[in-house]
Tab-separated table of C-alpha atoms in Angstrom:
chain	number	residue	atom	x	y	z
R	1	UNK	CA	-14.715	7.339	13.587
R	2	UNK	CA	-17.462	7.089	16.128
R	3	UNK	CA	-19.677	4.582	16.393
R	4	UNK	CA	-22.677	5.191	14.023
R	5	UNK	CA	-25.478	6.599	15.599
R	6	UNK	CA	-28.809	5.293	13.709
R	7	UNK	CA	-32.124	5.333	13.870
R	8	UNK	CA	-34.985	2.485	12.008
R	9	UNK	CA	-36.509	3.898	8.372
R	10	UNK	CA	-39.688	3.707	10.649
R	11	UNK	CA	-38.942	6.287	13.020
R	12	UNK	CA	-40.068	9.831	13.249
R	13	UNK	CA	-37.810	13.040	12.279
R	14	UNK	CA	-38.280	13.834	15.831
R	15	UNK	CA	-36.746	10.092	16.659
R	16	UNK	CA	-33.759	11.288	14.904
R	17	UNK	CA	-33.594	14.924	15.841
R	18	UNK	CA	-33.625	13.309	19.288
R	19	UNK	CA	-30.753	10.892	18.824
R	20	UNK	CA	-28.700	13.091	17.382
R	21	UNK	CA	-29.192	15.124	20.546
R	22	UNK	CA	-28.634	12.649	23.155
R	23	UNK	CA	-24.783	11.339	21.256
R	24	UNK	CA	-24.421	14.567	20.494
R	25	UNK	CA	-24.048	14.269	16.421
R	26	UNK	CA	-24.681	16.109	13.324
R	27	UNK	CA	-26.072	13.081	12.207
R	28	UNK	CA	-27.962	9.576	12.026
R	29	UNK	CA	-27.760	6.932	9.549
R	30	UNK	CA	-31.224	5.391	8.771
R	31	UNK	CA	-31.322	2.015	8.524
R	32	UNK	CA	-34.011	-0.571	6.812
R	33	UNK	CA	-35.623	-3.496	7.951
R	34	UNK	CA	-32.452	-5.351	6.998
R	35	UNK	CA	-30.655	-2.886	9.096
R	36	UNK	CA	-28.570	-1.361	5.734
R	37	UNK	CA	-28.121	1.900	5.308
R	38	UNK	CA	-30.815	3.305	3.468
R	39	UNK	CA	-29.725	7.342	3.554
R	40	UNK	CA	-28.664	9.510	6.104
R	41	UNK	CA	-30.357	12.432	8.107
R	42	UNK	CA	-28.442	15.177	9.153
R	43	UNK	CA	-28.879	18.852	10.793
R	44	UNK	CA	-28.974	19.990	7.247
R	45	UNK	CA	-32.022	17.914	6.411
R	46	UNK	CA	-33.541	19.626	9.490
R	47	UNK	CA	-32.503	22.820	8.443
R	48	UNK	CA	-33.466	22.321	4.630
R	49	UNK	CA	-36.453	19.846	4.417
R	50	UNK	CA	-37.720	20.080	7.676
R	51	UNK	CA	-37.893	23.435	9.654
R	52	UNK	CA	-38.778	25.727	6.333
R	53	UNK	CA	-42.000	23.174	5.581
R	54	UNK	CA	-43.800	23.546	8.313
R	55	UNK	CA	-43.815	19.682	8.897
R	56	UNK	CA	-44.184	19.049	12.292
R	57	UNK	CA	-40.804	15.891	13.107
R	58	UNK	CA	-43.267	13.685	15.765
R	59	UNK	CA	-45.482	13.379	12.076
R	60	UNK	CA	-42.908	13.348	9.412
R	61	UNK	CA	-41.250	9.759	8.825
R	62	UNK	CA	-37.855	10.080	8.560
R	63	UNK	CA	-37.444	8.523	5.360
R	64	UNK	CA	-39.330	11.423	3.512
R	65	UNK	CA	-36.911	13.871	4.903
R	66	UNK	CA	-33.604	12.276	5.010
R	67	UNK	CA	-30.843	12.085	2.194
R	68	UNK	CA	-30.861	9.085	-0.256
R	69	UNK	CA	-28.847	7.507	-1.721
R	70	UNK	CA	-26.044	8.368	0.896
R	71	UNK	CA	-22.437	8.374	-0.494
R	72	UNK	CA	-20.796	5.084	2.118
R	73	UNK	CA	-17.666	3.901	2.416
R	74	UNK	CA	-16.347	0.951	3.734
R	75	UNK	CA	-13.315	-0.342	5.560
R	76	UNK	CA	-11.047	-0.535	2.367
R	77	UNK	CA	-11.681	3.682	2.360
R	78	UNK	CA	-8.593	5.584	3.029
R	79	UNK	CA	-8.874	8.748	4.818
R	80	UNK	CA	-7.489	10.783	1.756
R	81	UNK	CA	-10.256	9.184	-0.250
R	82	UNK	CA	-12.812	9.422	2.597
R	83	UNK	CA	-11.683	13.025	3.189
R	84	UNK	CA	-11.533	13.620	-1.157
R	85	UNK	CA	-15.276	12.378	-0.901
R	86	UNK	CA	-16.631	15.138	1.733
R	87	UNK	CA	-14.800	18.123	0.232
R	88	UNK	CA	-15.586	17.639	-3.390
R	89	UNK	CA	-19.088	16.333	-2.585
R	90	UNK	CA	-19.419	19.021	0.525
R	91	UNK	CA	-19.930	16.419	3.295
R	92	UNK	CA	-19.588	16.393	6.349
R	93	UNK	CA	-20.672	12.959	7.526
R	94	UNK	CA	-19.904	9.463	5.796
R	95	UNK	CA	-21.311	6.328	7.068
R	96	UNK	CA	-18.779	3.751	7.305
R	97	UNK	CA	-20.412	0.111	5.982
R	98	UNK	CA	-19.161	-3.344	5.685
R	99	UNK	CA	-19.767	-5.183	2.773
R	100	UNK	CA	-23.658	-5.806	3.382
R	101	UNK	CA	-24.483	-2.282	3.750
R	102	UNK	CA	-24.563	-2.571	7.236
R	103	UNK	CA	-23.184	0.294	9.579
R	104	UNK	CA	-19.594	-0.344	11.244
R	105	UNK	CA	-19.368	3.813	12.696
R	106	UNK	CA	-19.978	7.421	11.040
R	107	UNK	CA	-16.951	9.122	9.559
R	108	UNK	CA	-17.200	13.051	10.259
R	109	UNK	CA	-15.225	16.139	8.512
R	110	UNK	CA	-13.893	16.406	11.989
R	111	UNK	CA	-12.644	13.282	12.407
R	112	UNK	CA	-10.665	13.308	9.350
R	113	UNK	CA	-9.103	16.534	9.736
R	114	UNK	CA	-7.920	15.801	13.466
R	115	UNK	CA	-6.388	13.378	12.120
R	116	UNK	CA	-4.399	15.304	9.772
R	117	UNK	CA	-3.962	17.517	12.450
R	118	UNK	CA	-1.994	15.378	14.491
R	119	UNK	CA	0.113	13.877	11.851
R	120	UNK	CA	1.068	17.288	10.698
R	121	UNK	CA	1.577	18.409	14.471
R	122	UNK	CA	4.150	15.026	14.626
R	123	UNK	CA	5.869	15.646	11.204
R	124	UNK	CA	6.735	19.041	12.600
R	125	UNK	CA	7.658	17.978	16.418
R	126	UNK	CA	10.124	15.457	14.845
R	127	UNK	CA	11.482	17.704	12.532
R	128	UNK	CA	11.902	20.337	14.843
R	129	UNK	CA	13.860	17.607	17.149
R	130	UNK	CA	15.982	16.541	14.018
R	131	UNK	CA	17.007	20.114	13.644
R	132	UNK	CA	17.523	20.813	17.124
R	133	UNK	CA	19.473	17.909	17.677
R	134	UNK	CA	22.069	18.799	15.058
């Protein structure tokens, strides 16, 4: 989990386009003036709301183009559910909230699969010692 890149439900699509940029991230939670998560904006939103209508980002507010209500989880998430969540719901981020709706990091499809990665790439070093070692 990285730490959650955000941007205020005040700011610009361009705002967020430009965040996402600079932490180089597939996508920004969008917080209120309470600073919960109020939905999420991600490269698809550019790609689906954004680019085909002509909307120009420095003019569009970002909540108008961003995802809501965004699927959260929270610290109690395990990665099987977190990683159940993105592949039946076809995910790729998850913002990660504590119990106020505020944002603790952003979970990515990437994240969770390196992880299972290198737990599979242990199972089968230690196994491969085991059998070795015999």
């Amino acid at each position: 989990m990285r730490g959650g890149t955000s941007v205020a439900i005040e700011a610009t699509a361009e705002d967020a386009i430009r965040a996402m940029l600079e932490r180089h991230v597939g996508a920004v939670a969008v917080l209120d003036e309470n600073t919960r998560v109020a939905g999420i904006f991600t490269e698809r939103d550019v790609l689906r709301r954004l680019s085909v209508s002509g909307r120009e980002p420095a003019q569009t507010p970002v909540r108008e183009v961003m995802t809501t209500p965004v699927e959260m989880a929270t610290l109690d998430t395990t990665p099987g559910q977190a990683l159940a969540t993105m592949v039946e719901r076809h995910y790729r981020h998850l913002p990660i909230v504590d119990d106020d709706g505020r944002l603790l990091g952003m979970l990515s499809i990437r994240n969770v699969l390196q992880a299972r990665v290198d737990t599979l790439t242990k199972q089968l070093d230690e196994a491969r010692s085991v059998r070795i070692s015999r």
